[in-house]
Amino acid sequence: MRRGRGRAWARWQVAGRLARRQVWRAKGSSALVLLLVALPVAGLAGGAVMVRSHIASPQQRADLELGRTGAWLQVVGGADPTRTQDPRRPYDNTVAQDADGRPANAERPAPTSPASVLPAGTRTIELHEQGSLFVKTATGVGQVAVTAGPAWDPALRGRYVILGGSAPANSSEAMVTPGMLDRLGAKIGDRVTLADSGAGYTISGTMRRLDQLASDEEVYLPSSALGDVPGLARWYTPDWQPTTAQLADLNHAGFIAYGRDLATRAANGGDNETSQNVWTALLIGTVAAVFCGYLVVMLAGAAFAVAARRQQRSLAVAGSVGATPADAFRVVLLQGTVLGAAGGLVGATVGVGLAAAVLAVTDNGALDTFWGNWGVKVPWSVLLGILIFAVVVGTVAAIVPARAATKGDTLGALRGARRPARLNARRPVWGGLLMVLGLAGTVVGGLTLAALNLHEPVEDELPLRSIALWAVVLSPVVFQIGMLLAGHWVLTGIARVASRLGFAPRLASRDAAANPSRVIPAFAAIAVCVFLASFALSATATSSAANSRMYSWSGPLGSVQVSAWGQDASHATTTLRTIDDLLAPTNPTSTIVQYFPQDAPTDPGTGIGDPHFGVWATSSPCNGCATGDAVVSPGAVSVVDPDKLGALLDVSVPARIVDLMKRGGAVQVSSPRDPSIGKEGTITLQEWATSALNDYTERMTNPSGTTGDLPRPRRSIELPFTRFAADRTSGTAQVVIAPATAKRLGMTVVPQFVVAVYPRPIDTPTLDRLTAAAKNVRVGESGTLDVRAERGPDPAAPWLWLIMAVAGVLVIGASAVSLGLARFERRPDDATLAAVGANRGVRRRINAWQAGIIAGIGTVVGTIAGVIPVWGLLSGNTYFRFAQDVPWVWLILLALGLPALVAVVSWAVPPRHPDLTRRTAIA
């Protein structure tokens, strides 16, 4: 037994030595296979390094949260003995609830300071973060982010960083971010002034939080401004952090806390969020690896097939001196192993290097974002897996050529004879059966989904729906596997048809049929790429078309909408005048004002709305409600001048609609598919007390007990009503009335949107100037303006071009590999053709036909296979329109345009000058 094992090991050693020598001897094919393996490995390795470098370790996460302090505390509510929290994510906290989902314990007043729950003498740093104030800027007044408290304290270094100047020395100094300094038009030593109080602070330096960019705008005020900044109050403790028992006491007292040791210990024990991110990245990487591995196996397998045929004589010589077919198999197989290992090492090295370069270029210092990383982190375990993947892919790619090498005729190989491949009658049968099953599975699955979608109500959790979905998704894969198994039969059939088209197509098709081991992997790889591209094109186009139909237009295409937020009716005139002044430099042809009922004013101290304020809503019968009452829709009423409604919608409004609004009626702008379009009727408008409407809404959504005592509106008014069809709706399908009607009803309205219409869309610089000016405008005490240009729904064309470009690169790359191998292997045939008088034009046409056949089979099969699942998934779904939304022109370009392009390129690349050394006897 030992002698047998030693003899087997010796044979493997000899095979490995011969494989290494053959790899070095066939430098061209070896370099091609190495490159095919190295490219996906470089992408996978680089992606792994990029992902890992953006994931913080538990200690890094704690440093970003705390700086050099031990913990932070924050008030989350009143005292509750049942409150608990996650030490890693303090905002993930809960209290005991009753059967209705309400807190089981009565709400108690929230604490105002942690002094009573901290050990005596514990030092705290109080900050009010995420606040905002109005500040005088270089061009007016703007609302900006503000943090109050000593954020520059050395104990917070690691959460905040000083960039320039020095920390404030007294309560009259403050700091700002570099971006805020630019907006103020100031420099260090100048003053920043608060618009409301008029308080001014000397800018002593610049700083930022480590998870924000330097270009972000924020002001950092001293502790004396804590009372002026209604932000998120936190207390940082430089020299103390809670134990598990102390954390529980803090929670019970109404606080949440993030303690360094507790958080890092819990994270080291298994951070579910980080683990989920890692597993998601691994899943995406695995899918990408499978796709890349399939392409590499197909294309590298074709290269190995050519290389193996070139080795036939060498293998035959080895066989003539005692080498067995198993030895030949090992020699070719180990070539794949060697090249897979070499390609993996080269690809991993290049990938890590490129990732390090990208990380350095994209790092702007904003930690925990794409523009800031945690240093170059190489996931060695993942990298080892990628290297193993490369070795496996290289080895698998060589299996089929290695098997073919064991079936050669030794004497024929020594003579240099070449025989065409024979058609295996069983494979076309199995391949055809799988193709039929794939098509049938998709059709049955699609029809099943259509039938289920027609059922009301639609039940998404039915097992039959899951089975149908899997049938639709997997059946195209089965179809492509069948096409792969029947590939030689397909090539033979094409050769029979093409032989009647002329000399060039006859030779090209016969050469393809005679070398299936080189051609089938190529069109199989192309088919997979085009399958994904076809699916992506169809899914993107149909989703974009459906979203465009549901797009909420703010005005005509190219118009500008100025939104006024946070102002009341008393400032309506000032608001409109301010907006007119803002828009005047842009010279709009017209402006349309859209009013809305005023919201209930809120108490500045509590933030609670006035419970007695009247709010307006629409009411419609509710046929499916358990209470049998009505559906009330607050905020669904808007007010527009009837003569300007057409300009707002960018359509011609019928005179009867304008007349109805002027007579005190209401109009609802709906989709043309609304079955109620054109039907006249009435609509009920209701005025409610804010508290009564809130109570009614809560009880209607969560009915319990009797409903006979439901709150009622102050008054209900019926208006003449109709629906008007427009392609460009506002999404919310608001009910529109005229200003005179609103005045007659006693409705208090405020101008919320002003739409400016232009003969042509304003350019980006003008829009930027408008936006910047709006940021520095303040209306009333807290009103702000926002500018939006109506560019319409995002077009799908850029994404379609991107998908087509990626598919084109992959198809051309796969075709180039196959056609390059074909040209290399057909050199003796080219020499024969040249010897009998064939000129370069004939050989160009042969190359073009061969390119068209290989690429065309893959693109046609892949396109069909990609469209089929989209049809199945959209069957019966009224949101999508398959026949109308699928990008048929793009799919035709994908199926026929790409192979035509490949054929033209192949024709344009001139064939090499034939080597007639071995054909002198013919001459």
Short mmCIF file of N, CA and C in Angstrom, two decimals, residues 451-525:
data_model
loop_
_atom_site.label_atom_id
_atom_site.label_comp_id
_atom_site.label_asym_id
_atom_site.label_seq_id
_atom_site.Cartn_x
_atom_site.Cartn_y
_atom_site.Cartn_z
N ALA A 451 -53.25 35.25 -12.07
CA ALA A 451 -54.51 34.83 -11.47
C ALA A 451 -54.59 35.23 -10.00
N LEU A 452 -53.47 35.11 -9.27
CA LEU A 452 -53.46 35.49 -7.86
C LEU A 452 -53.62 37.00 -7.69
N ASN A 453 -53.05 37.78 -8.62
CA ASN A 453 -53.17 39.24 -8.52
C ASN A 453 -54.59 39.73 -8.79
N LEU A 454 -55.35 38.94 -9.53
CA LEU A 454 -56.74 39.32 -9.80
C LEU A 454 -57.65 39.04 -8.61
N HIS A 455 -57.17 38.23 -7.68
CA HIS A 455 -57.97 37.88 -6.50
C HIS A 455 -57.98 39.04 -5.52
N GLU A 456 -59.13 39.36 -5.00
CA GLU A 456 -59.27 40.44 -4.02
C GLU A 456 -59.71 39.87 -2.68
N PRO A 457 -59.05 40.21 -1.58
CA PRO A 457 -57.84 41.01 -1.54
C PRO A 457 -56.61 40.19 -1.93
N VAL A 458 -55.56 40.88 -2.38
CA VAL A 458 -54.34 40.19 -2.79
C VAL A 458 -53.63 39.66 -1.55
N GLU A 459 -53.34 38.37 -1.54
CA GLU A 459 -52.67 37.73 -0.41
C GLU A 459 -51.23 37.41 -0.82
N ASP A 460 -50.28 38.13 -0.23
CA ASP A 460 -48.88 37.97 -0.60
C ASP A 460 -48.22 36.77 0.06
N GLU A 461 -48.82 36.22 1.10
CA GLU A 461 -48.16 35.16 1.86
C GLU A 461 -48.59 33.76 1.43
N LEU A 462 -49.36 33.63 0.37
CA LEU A 462 -49.79 32.30 -0.06
C LEU A 462 -48.59 31.48 -0.52
N PRO A 463 -48.50 30.19 -0.11
CA PRO A 463 -47.40 29.34 -0.59
C PRO A 463 -47.39 29.22 -2.11
N LEU A 464 -48.57 29.22 -2.73
CA LEU A 464 -48.63 29.11 -4.18
C LEU A 464 -47.96 30.30 -4.85
N ARG A 465 -48.07 31.49 -4.25
CA ARG A 465 -47.42 32.67 -4.81
C ARG A 465 -45.90 32.51 -4.76
N SER A 466 -45.39 32.00 -3.65
CA SER A 466 -43.94 31.78 -3.53
C SER A 466 -43.45 30.78 -4.56
N ILE A 467 -44.21 29.70 -4.74
CA ILE A 467 -43.83 28.69 -5.74
C ILE A 467 -43.82 29.31 -7.13
N ALA A 468 -44.84 30.11 -7.43
CA ALA A 468 -44.90 30.74 -8.75
C ALA A 468 -43.74 31.72 -8.96
N LEU A 469 -43.40 32.46 -7.91
CA LEU A 469 -42.27 33.40 -8.02
C LEU A 469 -40.97 32.66 -8.31
N TRP A 470 -40.73 31.57 -7.57
CA TRP A 470 -39.51 30.81 -7.79
C TRP A 470 -39.51 30.19 -9.19
N ALA A 471 -40.67 29.78 -9.67
CA ALA A 471 -40.75 29.22 -11.01
C ALA A 471 -40.38 30.27 -12.05
N VAL A 472 -40.87 31.49 -11.86
CA VAL A 472 -40.58 32.57 -12.80
C VAL A 472 -39.10 32.94 -12.78
N VAL A 473 -38.49 32.92 -11.59
CA VAL A 473 -37.09 33.34 -11.46
C VAL A 473 -36.13 32.25 -11.93
N LEU A 474 -36.40 30.99 -11.59
CA LEU A 474 -35.45 29.92 -11.89
C LEU A 474 -35.63 29.31 -13.27
N SER A 475 -36.81 29.40 -13.84
CA SER A 475 -37.06 28.76 -15.13
C SER A 475 -36.14 29.28 -16.24
N PRO A 476 -35.87 30.60 -16.32
CA PRO A 476 -34.92 31.06 -17.34
C PRO A 476 -33.52 30.47 -17.17
N VAL A 477 -33.13 30.21 -15.93
CA VAL A 477 -31.83 29.58 -15.70
C VAL A 477 -31.84 28.16 -16.25
N VAL A 478 -32.94 27.42 -16.02
CA VAL A 478 -33.07 26.08 -16.57
C VAL A 478 -33.04 26.14 -18.10
N PHE A 479 -33.71 27.15 -18.66
CA PHE A 479 -33.71 27.32 -20.12
C PHE A 479 -32.28 27.49 -20.65
N GLN A 480 -31.47 28.28 -19.96
CA GLN A 480 -30.10 28.52 -20.43
C GLN A 480 -29.23 27.28 -20.26
N ILE A 481 -29.46 26.51 -19.20
CA ILE A 481 -28.71 25.27 -19.04
C ILE A 481 -29.04 24.32 -20.18
N GLY A 482 -30.32 24.25 -20.54
CA GLY A 482 -30.71 23.42 -21.68
C GLY A 482 -30.05 23.89 -22.96
N MET A 483 -29.97 25.20 -23.14
CA MET A 483 -29.31 25.73 -24.33
C MET A 483 -27.83 25.37 -24.35
N LEU A 484 -27.22 25.34 -23.17
CA LEU A 484 -25.81 24.97 -23.09
C LEU A 484 -25.60 23.51 -23.45
N LEU A 485 -26.47 22.64 -22.93
CA LEU A 485 -26.33 21.21 -23.24
C LEU A 485 -26.62 20.93 -24.71
N ALA A 486 -27.53 21.69 -25.29
CA ALA A 486 -27.87 21.48 -26.70
C ALA A 486 -27.06 22.36 -27.62
N GLY A 487 -25.99 22.96 -27.10
CA GLY A 487 -25.23 23.91 -27.88
C GLY A 487 -24.63 23.34 -29.16
N HIS A 488 -24.08 22.12 -29.08
CA HIS A 488 -23.47 21.54 -30.29
C HIS A 488 -24.54 21.27 -31.34
N TRP A 489 -25.69 20.81 -30.89
CA TRP A 489 -26.80 20.58 -31.82
C TRP A 489 -27.24 21.89 -32.48
N VAL A 490 -27.27 22.99 -31.69
CA VAL A 490 -27.64 24.29 -32.24
C VAL A 490 -26.62 24.74 -33.27
N LEU A 491 -25.34 24.56 -32.96
CA LEU A 491 -24.29 24.96 -33.90
C LEU A 491 -24.37 24.15 -35.19
N THR A 492 -24.67 22.87 -35.05
CA THR A 492 -24.79 22.03 -36.25
C THR A 492 -25.97 22.48 -37.11
N GLY A 493 -27.10 22.81 -36.47
CA GLY A 493 -28.26 23.29 -37.22
C GLY A 493 -27.98 24.61 -37.91
N ILE A 494 -27.26 25.51 -37.21
CA ILE A 494 -26.92 26.79 -37.83
C ILE A 494 -25.98 26.58 -39.01
N ALA A 495 -25.07 25.63 -38.87
CA ALA A 495 -24.14 25.36 -39.97
C ALA A 495 -24.88 24.86 -41.22
N ARG A 496 -25.90 24.06 -41.02
CA ARG A 496 -26.67 23.56 -42.17
C ARG A 496 -27.39 24.70 -42.88
N VAL A 497 -27.93 25.64 -42.10
CA VAL A 497 -28.64 26.76 -42.72
C VAL A 497 -27.67 27.74 -43.35
N ALA A 498 -26.59 28.06 -42.61
CA ALA A 498 -25.65 29.06 -43.10
C ALA A 498 -24.87 28.59 -44.32
N SER A 499 -24.75 27.28 -44.49
CA SER A 499 -24.01 26.76 -45.63
C SER A 499 -24.62 27.19 -46.96
N ARG A 500 -25.90 27.53 -46.94
CA ARG A 500 -26.57 27.93 -48.17
C ARG A 500 -26.45 29.42 -48.46
N LEU A 501 -25.81 30.15 -47.54
CA LEU A 501 -25.74 31.60 -47.69
C LEU A 501 -24.49 32.08 -48.38
N GLY A 502 -23.54 31.20 -48.60
CA GLY A 502 -22.33 31.63 -49.26
C GLY A 502 -21.10 30.95 -48.69
N PHE A 503 -19.97 31.26 -49.29
CA PHE A 503 -18.72 30.61 -48.92
C PHE A 503 -18.28 30.99 -47.50
N ALA A 504 -18.29 32.30 -47.18
CA ALA A 504 -17.81 32.75 -45.87
C ALA A 504 -18.69 32.22 -44.73
N PRO A 505 -20.03 32.36 -44.81
CA PRO A 505 -20.83 31.80 -43.71
C PRO A 505 -20.73 30.29 -43.61
N ARG A 506 -20.51 29.60 -44.75
CA ARG A 506 -20.37 28.15 -44.70
C ARG A 506 -19.14 27.75 -43.88
N LEU A 507 -18.00 28.37 -44.18
CA LEU A 507 -16.77 28.02 -43.46
C LEU A 507 -16.85 28.45 -42.00
N ALA A 508 -17.41 29.63 -41.75
CA ALA A 508 -17.48 30.13 -40.36
C ALA A 508 -18.37 29.24 -39.51
N SER A 509 -19.53 28.87 -40.03
CA SER A 509 -20.45 28.06 -39.24
C SER A 509 -19.92 26.64 -39.05
N ARG A 510 -19.29 26.09 -40.09
CA ARG A 510 -18.73 24.74 -39.95
C ARG A 510 -17.57 24.72 -38.97
N ASP A 511 -16.77 25.76 -38.98
CA ASP A 511 -15.67 25.82 -38.01
C ASP A 511 -16.22 25.88 -36.59
N ALA A 512 -17.30 26.65 -36.39
CA ALA A 512 -17.91 26.73 -35.06
C ALA A 512 -18.46 25.38 -34.64
N ALA A 513 -19.14 24.67 -35.58
CA ALA A 513 -19.69 23.36 -35.25
C ALA A 513 -18.61 22.32 -35.01
N ALA A 514 -17.47 22.49 -35.65
CA ALA A 514 -16.37 21.54 -35.49
C ALA A 514 -15.60 21.75 -34.20
N ASN A 515 -15.78 22.91 -33.54
CA ASN A 515 -15.01 23.21 -32.32
C ASN A 515 -15.96 23.67 -31.20
N PRO A 516 -16.88 22.80 -30.78
CA PRO A 516 -17.85 23.21 -29.76
C PRO A 516 -17.20 23.54 -28.42
N SER A 517 -16.09 22.91 -28.11
CA SER A 517 -15.46 23.16 -26.81
C SER A 517 -14.94 24.59 -26.71
N ARG A 518 -14.70 25.21 -27.85
CA ARG A 518 -14.27 26.61 -27.84
C ARG A 518 -15.44 27.56 -27.99
N VAL A 519 -16.45 27.19 -28.76
CA VAL A 519 -17.54 28.10 -29.10
C VAL A 519 -18.65 28.10 -28.05
N ILE A 520 -19.05 26.91 -27.58
CA ILE A 520 -20.18 26.84 -26.64
C ILE A 520 -19.90 27.62 -25.35
N PRO A 521 -18.73 27.49 -24.72
CA PRO A 521 -18.50 28.31 -23.52
C PRO A 521 -18.60 29.80 -23.80
N ALA A 522 -18.18 30.22 -25.00
CA ALA A 522 -18.22 31.65 -25.31
C ALA A 522 -19.65 32.15 -25.38
N PHE A 523 -20.51 31.49 -26.17
CA PHE A 523 -21.88 32.01 -26.25
C PHE A 523 -22.67 31.75 -24.97
N ALA A 524 -22.25 30.75 -24.17
CA ALA A 524 -22.90 30.56 -22.87
C ALA A 524 -22.57 31.72 -21.92
N ALA A 525 -21.32 32.16 -21.94
CA ALA A 525 -20.93 33.31 -21.12
C ALA A 525 -21.65 34.57 -21.59
#
